[in-house]
Short mmCIF file of C-alpha atoms in Angstrom, two decimals:
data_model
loop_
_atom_site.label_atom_id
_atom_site.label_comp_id
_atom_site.label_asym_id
_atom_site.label_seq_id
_atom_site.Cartn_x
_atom_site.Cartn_y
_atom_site.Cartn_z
CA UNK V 903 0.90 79.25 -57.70
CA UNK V 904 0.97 77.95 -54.41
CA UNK V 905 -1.61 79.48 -52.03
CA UNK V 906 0.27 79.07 -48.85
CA UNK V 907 4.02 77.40 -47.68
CA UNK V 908 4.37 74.01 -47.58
CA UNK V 909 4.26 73.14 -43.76
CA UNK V 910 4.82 70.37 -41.35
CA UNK V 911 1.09 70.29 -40.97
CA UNK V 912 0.99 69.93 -44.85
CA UNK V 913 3.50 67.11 -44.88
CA UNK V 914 1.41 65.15 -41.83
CA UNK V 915 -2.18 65.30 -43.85
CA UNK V 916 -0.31 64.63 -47.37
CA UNK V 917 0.86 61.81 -45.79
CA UNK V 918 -2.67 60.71 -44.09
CA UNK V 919 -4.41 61.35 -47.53
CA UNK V 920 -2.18 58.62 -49.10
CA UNK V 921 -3.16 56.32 -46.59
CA UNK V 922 -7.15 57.30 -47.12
CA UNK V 923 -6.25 56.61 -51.00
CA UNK V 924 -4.63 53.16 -50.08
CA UNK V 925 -7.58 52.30 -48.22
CA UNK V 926 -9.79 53.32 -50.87
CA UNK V 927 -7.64 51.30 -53.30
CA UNK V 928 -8.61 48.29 -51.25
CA UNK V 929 -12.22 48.79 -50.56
CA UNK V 930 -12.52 49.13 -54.42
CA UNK V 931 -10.59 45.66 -54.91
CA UNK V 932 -12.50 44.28 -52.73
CA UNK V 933 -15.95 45.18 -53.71
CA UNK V 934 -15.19 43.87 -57.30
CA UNK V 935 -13.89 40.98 -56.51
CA UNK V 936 -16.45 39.86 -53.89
CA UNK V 937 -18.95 40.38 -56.73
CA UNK V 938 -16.63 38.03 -59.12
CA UNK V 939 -15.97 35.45 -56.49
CA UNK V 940 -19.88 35.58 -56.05
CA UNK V 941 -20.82 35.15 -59.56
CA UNK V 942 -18.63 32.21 -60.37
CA UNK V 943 -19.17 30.59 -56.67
CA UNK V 944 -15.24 30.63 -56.40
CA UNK V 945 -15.10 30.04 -52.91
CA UNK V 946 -10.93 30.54 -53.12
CA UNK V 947 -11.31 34.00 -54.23
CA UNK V 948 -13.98 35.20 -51.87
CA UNK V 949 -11.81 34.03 -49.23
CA UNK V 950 -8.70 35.92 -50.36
CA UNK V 951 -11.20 39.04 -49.49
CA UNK V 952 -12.19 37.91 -46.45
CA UNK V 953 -8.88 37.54 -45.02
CA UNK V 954 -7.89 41.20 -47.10
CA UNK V 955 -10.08 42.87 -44.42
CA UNK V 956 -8.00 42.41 -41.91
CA UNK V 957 -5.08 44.51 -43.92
CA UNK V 958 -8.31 47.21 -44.29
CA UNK V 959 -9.07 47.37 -40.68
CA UNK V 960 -5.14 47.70 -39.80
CA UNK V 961 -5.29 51.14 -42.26
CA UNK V 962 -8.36 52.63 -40.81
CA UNK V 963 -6.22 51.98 -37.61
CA UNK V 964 -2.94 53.85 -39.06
CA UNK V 965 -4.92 56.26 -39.88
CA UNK V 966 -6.80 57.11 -36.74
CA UNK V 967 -3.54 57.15 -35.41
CA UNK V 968 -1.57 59.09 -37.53
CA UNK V 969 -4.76 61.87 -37.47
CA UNK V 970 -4.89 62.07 -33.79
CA UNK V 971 -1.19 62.80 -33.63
CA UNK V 972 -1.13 65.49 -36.22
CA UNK V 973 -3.84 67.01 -34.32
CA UNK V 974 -1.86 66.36 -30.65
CA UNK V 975 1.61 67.64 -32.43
CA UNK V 976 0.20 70.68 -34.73
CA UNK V 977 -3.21 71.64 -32.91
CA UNK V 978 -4.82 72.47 -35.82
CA UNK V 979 -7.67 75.01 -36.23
CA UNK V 980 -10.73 75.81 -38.42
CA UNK V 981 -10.43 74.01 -41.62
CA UNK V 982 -7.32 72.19 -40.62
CA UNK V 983 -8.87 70.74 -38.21
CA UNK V 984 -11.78 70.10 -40.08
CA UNK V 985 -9.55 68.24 -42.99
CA UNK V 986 -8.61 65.55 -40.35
CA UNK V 987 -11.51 64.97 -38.66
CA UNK V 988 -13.85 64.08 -42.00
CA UNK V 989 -10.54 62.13 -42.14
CA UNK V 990 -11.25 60.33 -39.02
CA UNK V 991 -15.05 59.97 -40.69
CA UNK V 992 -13.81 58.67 -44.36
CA UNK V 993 -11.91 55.88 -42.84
CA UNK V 994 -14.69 54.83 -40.87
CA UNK V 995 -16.85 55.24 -43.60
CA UNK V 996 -14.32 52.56 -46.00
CA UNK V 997 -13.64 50.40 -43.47
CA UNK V 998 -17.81 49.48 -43.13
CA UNK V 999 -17.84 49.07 -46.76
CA UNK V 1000 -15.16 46.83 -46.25
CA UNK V 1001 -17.12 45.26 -44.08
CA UNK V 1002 -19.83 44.47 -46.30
CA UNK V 1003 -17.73 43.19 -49.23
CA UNK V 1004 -16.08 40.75 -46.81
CA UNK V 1005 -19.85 39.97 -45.92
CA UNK V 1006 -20.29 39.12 -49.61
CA UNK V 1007 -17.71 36.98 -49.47
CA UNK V 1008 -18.54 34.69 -46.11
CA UNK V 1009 -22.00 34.35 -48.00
CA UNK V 1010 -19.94 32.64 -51.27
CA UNK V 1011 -19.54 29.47 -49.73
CA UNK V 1012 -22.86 29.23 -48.55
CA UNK V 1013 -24.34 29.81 -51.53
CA UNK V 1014 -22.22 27.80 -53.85
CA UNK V 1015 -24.52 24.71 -51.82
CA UNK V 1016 -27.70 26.26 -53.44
CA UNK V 1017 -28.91 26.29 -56.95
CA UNK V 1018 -28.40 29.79 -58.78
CA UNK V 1019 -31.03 32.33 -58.74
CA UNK V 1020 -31.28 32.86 -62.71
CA UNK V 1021 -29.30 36.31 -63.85
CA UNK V 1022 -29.49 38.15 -60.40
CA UNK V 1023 -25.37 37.05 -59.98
CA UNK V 1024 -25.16 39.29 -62.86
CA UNK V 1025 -27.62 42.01 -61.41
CA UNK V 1026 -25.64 41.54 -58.11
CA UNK V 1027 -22.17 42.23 -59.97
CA UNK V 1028 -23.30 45.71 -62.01
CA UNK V 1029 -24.72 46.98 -59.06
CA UNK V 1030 -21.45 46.05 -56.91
CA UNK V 1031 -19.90 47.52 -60.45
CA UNK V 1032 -21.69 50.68 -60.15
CA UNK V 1033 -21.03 51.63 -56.48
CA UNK V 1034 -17.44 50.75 -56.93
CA UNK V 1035 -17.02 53.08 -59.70
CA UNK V 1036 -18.59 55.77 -57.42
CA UNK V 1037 -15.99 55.23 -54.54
CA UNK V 1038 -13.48 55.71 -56.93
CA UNK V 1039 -14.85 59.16 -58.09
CA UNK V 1040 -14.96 59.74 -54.12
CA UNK V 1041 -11.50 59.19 -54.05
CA UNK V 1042 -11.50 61.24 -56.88
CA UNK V 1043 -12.91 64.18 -55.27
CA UNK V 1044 -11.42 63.59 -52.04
CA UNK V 1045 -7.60 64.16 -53.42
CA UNK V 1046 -8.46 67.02 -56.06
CA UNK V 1047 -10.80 68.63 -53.29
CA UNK V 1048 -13.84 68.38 -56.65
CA UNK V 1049 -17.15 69.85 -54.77
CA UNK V 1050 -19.07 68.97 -58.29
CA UNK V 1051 -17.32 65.80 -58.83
CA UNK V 1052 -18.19 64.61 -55.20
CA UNK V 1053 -21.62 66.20 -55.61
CA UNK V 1054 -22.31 63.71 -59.09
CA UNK V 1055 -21.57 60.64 -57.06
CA UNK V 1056 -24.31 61.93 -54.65
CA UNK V 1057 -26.74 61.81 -57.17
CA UNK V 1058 -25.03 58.51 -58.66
CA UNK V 1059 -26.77 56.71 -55.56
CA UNK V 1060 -30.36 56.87 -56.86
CA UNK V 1061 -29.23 54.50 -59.25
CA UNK V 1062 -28.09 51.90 -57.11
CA UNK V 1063 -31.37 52.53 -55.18
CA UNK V 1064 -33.00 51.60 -58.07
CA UNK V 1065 -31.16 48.83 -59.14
CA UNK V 1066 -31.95 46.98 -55.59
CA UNK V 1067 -35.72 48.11 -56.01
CA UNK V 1068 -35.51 45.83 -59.08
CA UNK V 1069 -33.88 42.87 -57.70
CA UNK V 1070 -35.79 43.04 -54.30
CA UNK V 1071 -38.61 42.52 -56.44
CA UNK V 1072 -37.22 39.43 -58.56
CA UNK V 1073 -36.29 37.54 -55.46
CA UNK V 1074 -39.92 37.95 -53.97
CA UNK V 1075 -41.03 36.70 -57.39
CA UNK V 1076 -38.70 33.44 -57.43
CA UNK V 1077 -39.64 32.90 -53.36
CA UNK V 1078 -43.05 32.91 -54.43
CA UNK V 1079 -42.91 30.97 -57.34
CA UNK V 1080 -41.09 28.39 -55.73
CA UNK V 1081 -39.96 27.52 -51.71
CA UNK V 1082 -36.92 25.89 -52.63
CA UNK V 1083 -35.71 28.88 -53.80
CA UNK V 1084 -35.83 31.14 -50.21
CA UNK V 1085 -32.51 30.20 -48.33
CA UNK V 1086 -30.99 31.13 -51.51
CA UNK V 1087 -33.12 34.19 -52.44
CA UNK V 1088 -32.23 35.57 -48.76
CA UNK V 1089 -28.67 35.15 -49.00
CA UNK V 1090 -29.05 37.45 -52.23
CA UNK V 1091 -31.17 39.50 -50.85
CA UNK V 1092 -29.01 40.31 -47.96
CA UNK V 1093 -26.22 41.32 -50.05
CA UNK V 1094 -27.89 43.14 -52.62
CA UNK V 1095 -29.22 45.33 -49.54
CA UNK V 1096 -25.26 45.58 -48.25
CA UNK V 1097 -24.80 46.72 -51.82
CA UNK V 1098 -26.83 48.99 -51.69
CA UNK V 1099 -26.00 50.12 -47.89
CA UNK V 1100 -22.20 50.49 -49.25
CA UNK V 1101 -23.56 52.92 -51.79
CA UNK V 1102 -25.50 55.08 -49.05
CA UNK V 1103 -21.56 54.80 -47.20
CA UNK V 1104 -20.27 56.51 -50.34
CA UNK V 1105 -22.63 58.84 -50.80
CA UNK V 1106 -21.99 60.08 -47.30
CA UNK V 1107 -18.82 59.85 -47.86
CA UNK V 1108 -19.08 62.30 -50.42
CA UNK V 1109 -21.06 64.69 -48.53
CA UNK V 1110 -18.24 64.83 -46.02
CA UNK V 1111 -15.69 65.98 -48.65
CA UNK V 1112 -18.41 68.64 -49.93
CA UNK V 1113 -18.54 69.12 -46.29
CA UNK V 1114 -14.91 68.94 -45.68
CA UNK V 1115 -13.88 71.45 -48.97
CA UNK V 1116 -16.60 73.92 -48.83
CA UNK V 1117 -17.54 74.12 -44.78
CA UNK V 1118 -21.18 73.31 -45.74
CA UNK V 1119 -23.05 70.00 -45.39
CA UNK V 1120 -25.08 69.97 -48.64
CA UNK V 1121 -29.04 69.74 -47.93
CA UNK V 1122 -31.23 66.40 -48.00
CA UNK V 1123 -32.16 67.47 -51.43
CA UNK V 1124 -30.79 64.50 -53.75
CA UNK V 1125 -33.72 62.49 -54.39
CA UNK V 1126 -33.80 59.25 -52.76
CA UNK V 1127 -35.95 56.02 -52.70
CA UNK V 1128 -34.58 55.15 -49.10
CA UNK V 1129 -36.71 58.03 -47.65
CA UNK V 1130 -40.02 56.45 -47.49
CA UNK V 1131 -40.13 52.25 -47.51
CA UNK V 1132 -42.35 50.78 -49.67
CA UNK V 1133 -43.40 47.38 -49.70
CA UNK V 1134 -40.97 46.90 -52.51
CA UNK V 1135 -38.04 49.06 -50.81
CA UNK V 1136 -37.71 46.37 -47.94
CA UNK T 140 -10.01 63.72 -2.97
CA UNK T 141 -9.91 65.17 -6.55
CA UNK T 142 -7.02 64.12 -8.65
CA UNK T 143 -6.59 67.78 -10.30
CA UNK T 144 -8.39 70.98 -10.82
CA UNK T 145 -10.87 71.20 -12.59
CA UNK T 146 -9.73 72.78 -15.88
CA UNK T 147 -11.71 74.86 -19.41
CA UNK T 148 -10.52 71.94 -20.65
CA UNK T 149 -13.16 69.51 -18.14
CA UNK T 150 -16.11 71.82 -18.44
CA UNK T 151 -15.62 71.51 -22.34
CA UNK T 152 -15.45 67.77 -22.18
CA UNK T 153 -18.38 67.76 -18.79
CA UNK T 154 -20.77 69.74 -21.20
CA UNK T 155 -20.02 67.31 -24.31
CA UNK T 156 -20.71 64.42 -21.78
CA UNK T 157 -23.72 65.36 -20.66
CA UNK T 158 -24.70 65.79 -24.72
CA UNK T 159 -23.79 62.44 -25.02
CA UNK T 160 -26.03 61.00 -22.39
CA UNK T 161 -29.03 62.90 -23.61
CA UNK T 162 -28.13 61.63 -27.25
CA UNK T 163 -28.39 58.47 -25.35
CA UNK T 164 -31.79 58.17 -23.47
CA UNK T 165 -33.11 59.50 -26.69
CA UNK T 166 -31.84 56.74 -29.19
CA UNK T 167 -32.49 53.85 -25.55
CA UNK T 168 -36.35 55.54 -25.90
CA UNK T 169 -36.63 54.99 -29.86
CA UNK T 170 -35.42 51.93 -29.72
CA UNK T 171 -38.39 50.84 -26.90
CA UNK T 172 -41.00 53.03 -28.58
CA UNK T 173 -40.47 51.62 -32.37
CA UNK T 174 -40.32 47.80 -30.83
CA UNK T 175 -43.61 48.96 -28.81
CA UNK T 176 -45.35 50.43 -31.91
CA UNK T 177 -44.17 47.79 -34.50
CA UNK T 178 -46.15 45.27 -32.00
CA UNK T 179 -49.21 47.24 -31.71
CA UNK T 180 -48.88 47.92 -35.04
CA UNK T 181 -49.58 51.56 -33.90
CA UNK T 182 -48.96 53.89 -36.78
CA UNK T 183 -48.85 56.89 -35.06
CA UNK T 184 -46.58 55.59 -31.94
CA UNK T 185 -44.35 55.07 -34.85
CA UNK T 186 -44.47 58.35 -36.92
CA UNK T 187 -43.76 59.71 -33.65
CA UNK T 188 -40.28 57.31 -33.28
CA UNK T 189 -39.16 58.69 -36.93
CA UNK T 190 -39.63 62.19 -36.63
CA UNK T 191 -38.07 62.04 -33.00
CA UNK T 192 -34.60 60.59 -35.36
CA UNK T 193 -34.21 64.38 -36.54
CA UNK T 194 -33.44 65.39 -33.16
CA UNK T 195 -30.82 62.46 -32.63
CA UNK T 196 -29.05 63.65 -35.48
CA UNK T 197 -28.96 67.25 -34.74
CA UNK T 198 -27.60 66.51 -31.49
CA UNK T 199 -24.96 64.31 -33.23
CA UNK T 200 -24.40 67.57 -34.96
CA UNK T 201 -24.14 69.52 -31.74
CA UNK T 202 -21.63 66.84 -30.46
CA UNK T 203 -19.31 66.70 -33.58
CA UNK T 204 -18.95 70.91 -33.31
CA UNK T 205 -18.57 71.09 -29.66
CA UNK T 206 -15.94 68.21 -29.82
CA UNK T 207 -13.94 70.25 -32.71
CA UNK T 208 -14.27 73.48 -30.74
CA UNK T 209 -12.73 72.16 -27.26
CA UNK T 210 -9.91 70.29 -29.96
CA UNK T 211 -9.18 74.12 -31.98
CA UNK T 212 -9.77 75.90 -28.91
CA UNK T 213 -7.75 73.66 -26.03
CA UNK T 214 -5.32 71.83 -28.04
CA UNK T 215 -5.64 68.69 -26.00
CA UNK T 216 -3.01 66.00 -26.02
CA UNK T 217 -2.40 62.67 -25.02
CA UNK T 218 -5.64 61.11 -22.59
CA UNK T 219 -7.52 64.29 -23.26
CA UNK T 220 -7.52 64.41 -27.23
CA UNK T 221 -8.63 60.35 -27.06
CA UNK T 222 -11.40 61.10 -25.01
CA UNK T 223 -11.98 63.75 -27.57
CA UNK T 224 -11.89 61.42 -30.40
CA UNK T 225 -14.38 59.09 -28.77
CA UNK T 226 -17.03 61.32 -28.13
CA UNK T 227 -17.09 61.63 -32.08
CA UNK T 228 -17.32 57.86 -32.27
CA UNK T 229 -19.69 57.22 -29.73
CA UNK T 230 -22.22 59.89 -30.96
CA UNK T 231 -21.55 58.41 -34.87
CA UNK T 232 -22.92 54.77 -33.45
CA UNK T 233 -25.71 56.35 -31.66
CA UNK T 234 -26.68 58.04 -34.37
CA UNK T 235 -26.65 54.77 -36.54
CA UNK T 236 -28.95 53.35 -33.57
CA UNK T 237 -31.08 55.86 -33.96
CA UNK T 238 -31.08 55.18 -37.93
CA UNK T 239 -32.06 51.31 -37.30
CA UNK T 240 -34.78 52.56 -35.22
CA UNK T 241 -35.82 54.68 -37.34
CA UNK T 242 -36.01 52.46 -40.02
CA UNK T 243 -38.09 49.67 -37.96
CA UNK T 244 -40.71 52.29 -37.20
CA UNK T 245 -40.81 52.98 -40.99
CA UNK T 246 -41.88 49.48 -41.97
CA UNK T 247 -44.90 49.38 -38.59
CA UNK T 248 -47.22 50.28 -41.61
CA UNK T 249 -46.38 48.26 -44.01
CA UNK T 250 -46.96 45.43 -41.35
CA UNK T 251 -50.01 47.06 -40.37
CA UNK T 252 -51.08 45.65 -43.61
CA UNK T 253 -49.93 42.80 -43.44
CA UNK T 254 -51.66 38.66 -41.15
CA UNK T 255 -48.86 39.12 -38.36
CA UNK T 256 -46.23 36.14 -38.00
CA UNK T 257 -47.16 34.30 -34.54
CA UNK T 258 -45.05 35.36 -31.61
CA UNK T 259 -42.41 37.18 -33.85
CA UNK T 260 -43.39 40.39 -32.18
CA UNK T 261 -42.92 39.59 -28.93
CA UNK T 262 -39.71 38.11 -29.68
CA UNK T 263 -38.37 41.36 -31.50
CA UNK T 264 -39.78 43.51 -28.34
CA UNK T 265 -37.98 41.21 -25.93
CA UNK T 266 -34.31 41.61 -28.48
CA UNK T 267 -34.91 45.49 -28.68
CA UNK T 268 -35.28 44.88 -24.83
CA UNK T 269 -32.04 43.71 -24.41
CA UNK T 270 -30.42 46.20 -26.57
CA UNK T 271 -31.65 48.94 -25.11
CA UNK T 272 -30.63 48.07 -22.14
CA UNK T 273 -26.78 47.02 -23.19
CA UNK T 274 -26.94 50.97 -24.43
CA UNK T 275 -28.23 51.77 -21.14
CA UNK T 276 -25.30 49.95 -19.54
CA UNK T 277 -23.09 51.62 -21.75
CA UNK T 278 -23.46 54.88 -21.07
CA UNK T 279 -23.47 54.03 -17.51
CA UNK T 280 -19.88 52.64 -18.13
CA UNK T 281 -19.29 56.23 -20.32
CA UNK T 282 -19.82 58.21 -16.91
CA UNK T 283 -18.46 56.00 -14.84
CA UNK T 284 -15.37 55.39 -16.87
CA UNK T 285 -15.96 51.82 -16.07
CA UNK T 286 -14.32 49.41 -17.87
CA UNK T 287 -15.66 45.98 -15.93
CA UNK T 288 -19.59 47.11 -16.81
CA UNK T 289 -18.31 47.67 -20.41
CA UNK T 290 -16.60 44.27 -20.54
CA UNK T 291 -19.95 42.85 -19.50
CA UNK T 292 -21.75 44.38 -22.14
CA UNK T 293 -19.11 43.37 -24.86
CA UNK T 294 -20.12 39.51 -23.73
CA UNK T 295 -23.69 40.15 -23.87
CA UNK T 296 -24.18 40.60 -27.67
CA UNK T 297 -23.67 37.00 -28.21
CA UNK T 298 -27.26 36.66 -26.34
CA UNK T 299 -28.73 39.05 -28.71
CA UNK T 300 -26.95 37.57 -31.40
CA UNK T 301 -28.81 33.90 -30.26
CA UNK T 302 -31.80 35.74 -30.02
CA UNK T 303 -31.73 37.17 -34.42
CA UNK T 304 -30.50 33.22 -35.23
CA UNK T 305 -33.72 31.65 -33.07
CA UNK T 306 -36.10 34.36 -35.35
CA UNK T 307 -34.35 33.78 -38.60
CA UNK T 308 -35.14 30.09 -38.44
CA UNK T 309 -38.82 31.11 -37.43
CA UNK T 310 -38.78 33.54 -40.19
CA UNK T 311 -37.75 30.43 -42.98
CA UNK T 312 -40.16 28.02 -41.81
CA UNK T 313 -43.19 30.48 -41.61
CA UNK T 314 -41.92 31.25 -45.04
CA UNK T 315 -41.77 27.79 -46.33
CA UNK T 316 -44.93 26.78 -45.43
CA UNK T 317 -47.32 29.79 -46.42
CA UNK T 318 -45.47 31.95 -49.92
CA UNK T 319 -48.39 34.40 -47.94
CA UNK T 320 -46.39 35.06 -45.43
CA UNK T 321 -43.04 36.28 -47.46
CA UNK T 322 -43.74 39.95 -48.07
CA UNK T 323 -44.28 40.19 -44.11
CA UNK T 324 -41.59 37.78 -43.51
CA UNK T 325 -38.77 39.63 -44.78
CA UNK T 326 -40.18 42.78 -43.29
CA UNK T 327 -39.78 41.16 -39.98
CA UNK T 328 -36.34 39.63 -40.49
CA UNK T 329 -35.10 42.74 -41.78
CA UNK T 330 -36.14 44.49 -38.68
CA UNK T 331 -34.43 41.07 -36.45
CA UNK T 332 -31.37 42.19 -38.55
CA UNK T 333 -31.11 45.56 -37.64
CA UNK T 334 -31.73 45.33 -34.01
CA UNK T 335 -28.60 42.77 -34.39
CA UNK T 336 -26.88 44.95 -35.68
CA UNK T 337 -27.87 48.10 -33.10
CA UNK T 338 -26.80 45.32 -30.60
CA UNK T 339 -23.34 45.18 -32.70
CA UNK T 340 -22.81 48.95 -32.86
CA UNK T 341 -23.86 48.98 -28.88
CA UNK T 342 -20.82 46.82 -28.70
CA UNK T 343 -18.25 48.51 -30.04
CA UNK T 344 -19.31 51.55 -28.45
CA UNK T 345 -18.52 49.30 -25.28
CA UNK T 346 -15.26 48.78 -26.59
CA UNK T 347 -14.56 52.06 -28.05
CA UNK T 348 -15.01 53.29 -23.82
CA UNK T 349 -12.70 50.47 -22.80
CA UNK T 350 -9.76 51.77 -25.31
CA UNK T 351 -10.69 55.36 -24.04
CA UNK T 352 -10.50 54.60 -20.80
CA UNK T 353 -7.36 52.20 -20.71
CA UNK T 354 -5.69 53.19 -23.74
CA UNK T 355 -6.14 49.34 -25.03
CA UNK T 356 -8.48 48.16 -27.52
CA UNK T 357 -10.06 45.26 -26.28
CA UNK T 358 -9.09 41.87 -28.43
CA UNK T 359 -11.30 40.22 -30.60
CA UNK T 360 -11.77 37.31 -27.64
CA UNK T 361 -15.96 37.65 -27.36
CA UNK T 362 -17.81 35.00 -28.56
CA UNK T 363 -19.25 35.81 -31.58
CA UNK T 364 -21.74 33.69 -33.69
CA UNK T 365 -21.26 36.56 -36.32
CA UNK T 366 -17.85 35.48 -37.35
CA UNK T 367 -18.85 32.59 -39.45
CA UNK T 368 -21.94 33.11 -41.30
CA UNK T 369 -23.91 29.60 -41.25
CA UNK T 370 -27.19 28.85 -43.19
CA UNK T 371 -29.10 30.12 -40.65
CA UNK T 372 -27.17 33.37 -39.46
CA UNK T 373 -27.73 35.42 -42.54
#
């Protein structure tokens, strides 16, 4: 049932994909356990992710390189070519969400000082839950080439829209109610927002293997909070 | 005195170049306008900024297919190909600019709304300033394939960077003494954070010209206040 020979070209992107799936593996890890660290102030365990980027970053590097040298050795065209560079743009794409679980994690320490901010550690962790179980879907889609699959993790993001619409609104409420509470409240704040930003990564993420599978860059039509900012949606 | 004919190969990459540099001006002229409207608090100086972002991305668009073209069509190794590979990266941070923005000229009328925070507008002009002008700089360095003007660039984020930490700690104190000034408060730092971060994304498209240029990816040796998060650099 195979469409077409198995190929040196085949064997170079196989090989890329399991890095992209590695990588993947790793952003996932890390997103979880930033949330955990964060919830339980375990300033050991946030650390372990911080210094796990590094191991992230190197991949997105392998992989840049390996892509650019498939593309130098086998000059690819049409949707070869277009395989490896939304390759190029998925790696990017994990390495910032990376980027923003490590930020989770530098924040740990910080705000193990300060008293808790009742129940949004647990709102925090769901939501970090919830876009982690959508990059693994991505990854999902990415290796079975699943258009509909990719395109329900699109729609997936409203959620996590949602979900930082409500906690944006219960840290204004516990600034307001009380001062003491605002170095704290922004630290959340900021990462519930990176939450949310790693979700929007996803989603385009996503969009490049509809993109990357199909030819066609599927239309702004998801609906999404993010378009117009309300005094809520800061 | 040139150092070989000029080839299909250097009108492809001239024309993608010149794409580039008009990507450029355009994100250098949101940035200005949006910091320009958000202190005038002029609504319409800022619908203008976000509806200008559609044409940033479409020439993003422009960039990515012209850049896979010369690759399918030229099969460039080597030099060539990583020159080819930047382009994509440069016009992906421009775009992200563009995004940040974007999203400041969003929240101009929310502010409108809102008693302005003493001298925080100025201050954000002035950091959107110096941004804008790093980008300027860097496509300067693009053109000129100059690596010494894109080194200097590199080493001026920690300047913006001093310039988000001075706000933040406005930001907290206006905070703590008026709860009235919260809603507007985290408008503003949001906005502080994003222009840090266009400075950040102006940076390593500074870098990402000194690896395409030398081959070398400059070390992490910059100062950077980013790299530990303290209380105040959230």
């Amino acid at each position: 049932m195979n469409e077409h020979i198995s190929s040196a070209y085949d064997r170079d992107l196989e090989s890329i994909q399991t890095l992209i799936v590695k990588m993947g593996g790793l952003v996932e890890h890390a997103i979880l356990e930033a949330a955990k660290a964060l919830e339980s102030r375990d300033i050991e365990r946030a650390d372990i992710v911080r210094k796990g980027d590094k191991v992230i970053d190197a991949l997105e590097e392998q992989i840049n390189e390996e892509a650019a040298r498939t593309i130098a050795l086998r000059a690819p065209v049409s949707k070869d070519l277009r395989a490896l560079l939304s390759v190029l743009k998925l790696a990017s794409s994990l390495e910032r969400v990376g980027d923003y679980a490590k930020n989770m994690a530098k924040r740990t320490p910080i705000l193990a000082e300060m008293a808790p901010i009742d129940g949004t550690d647990a709102a925090l962790r769901r939501m970090s839950k919830e876009v982690q179980s959508m990059l693994r879907d991505t990854l999902d889609a990415y290796v079975r080439k699943d258009v509909d699959l990719a395109e329900n993790v699109r729609q997936r993001d409203l959620e996590v829209d949602q979900m930082y619409n409500a906690l944006f609104r219960e840290f204004l409420t516990f600034m307001m109610e009380d001062p003491r509470n605002i170095s704290a409240c922004m630290h959340m704040h900021f990462i519930a927002k990176n939450v949310e930003r790693m979700g929007d990564l996803v989603t385009n993420m996503a969009e490049q293997i509809i993109y990357m599978v199909s030819g066609v860059m599927p239309e702004e039509d998801r609906p999404k909070m993010g378009s117009t900012v309300t005094a809520q949606d800061i």
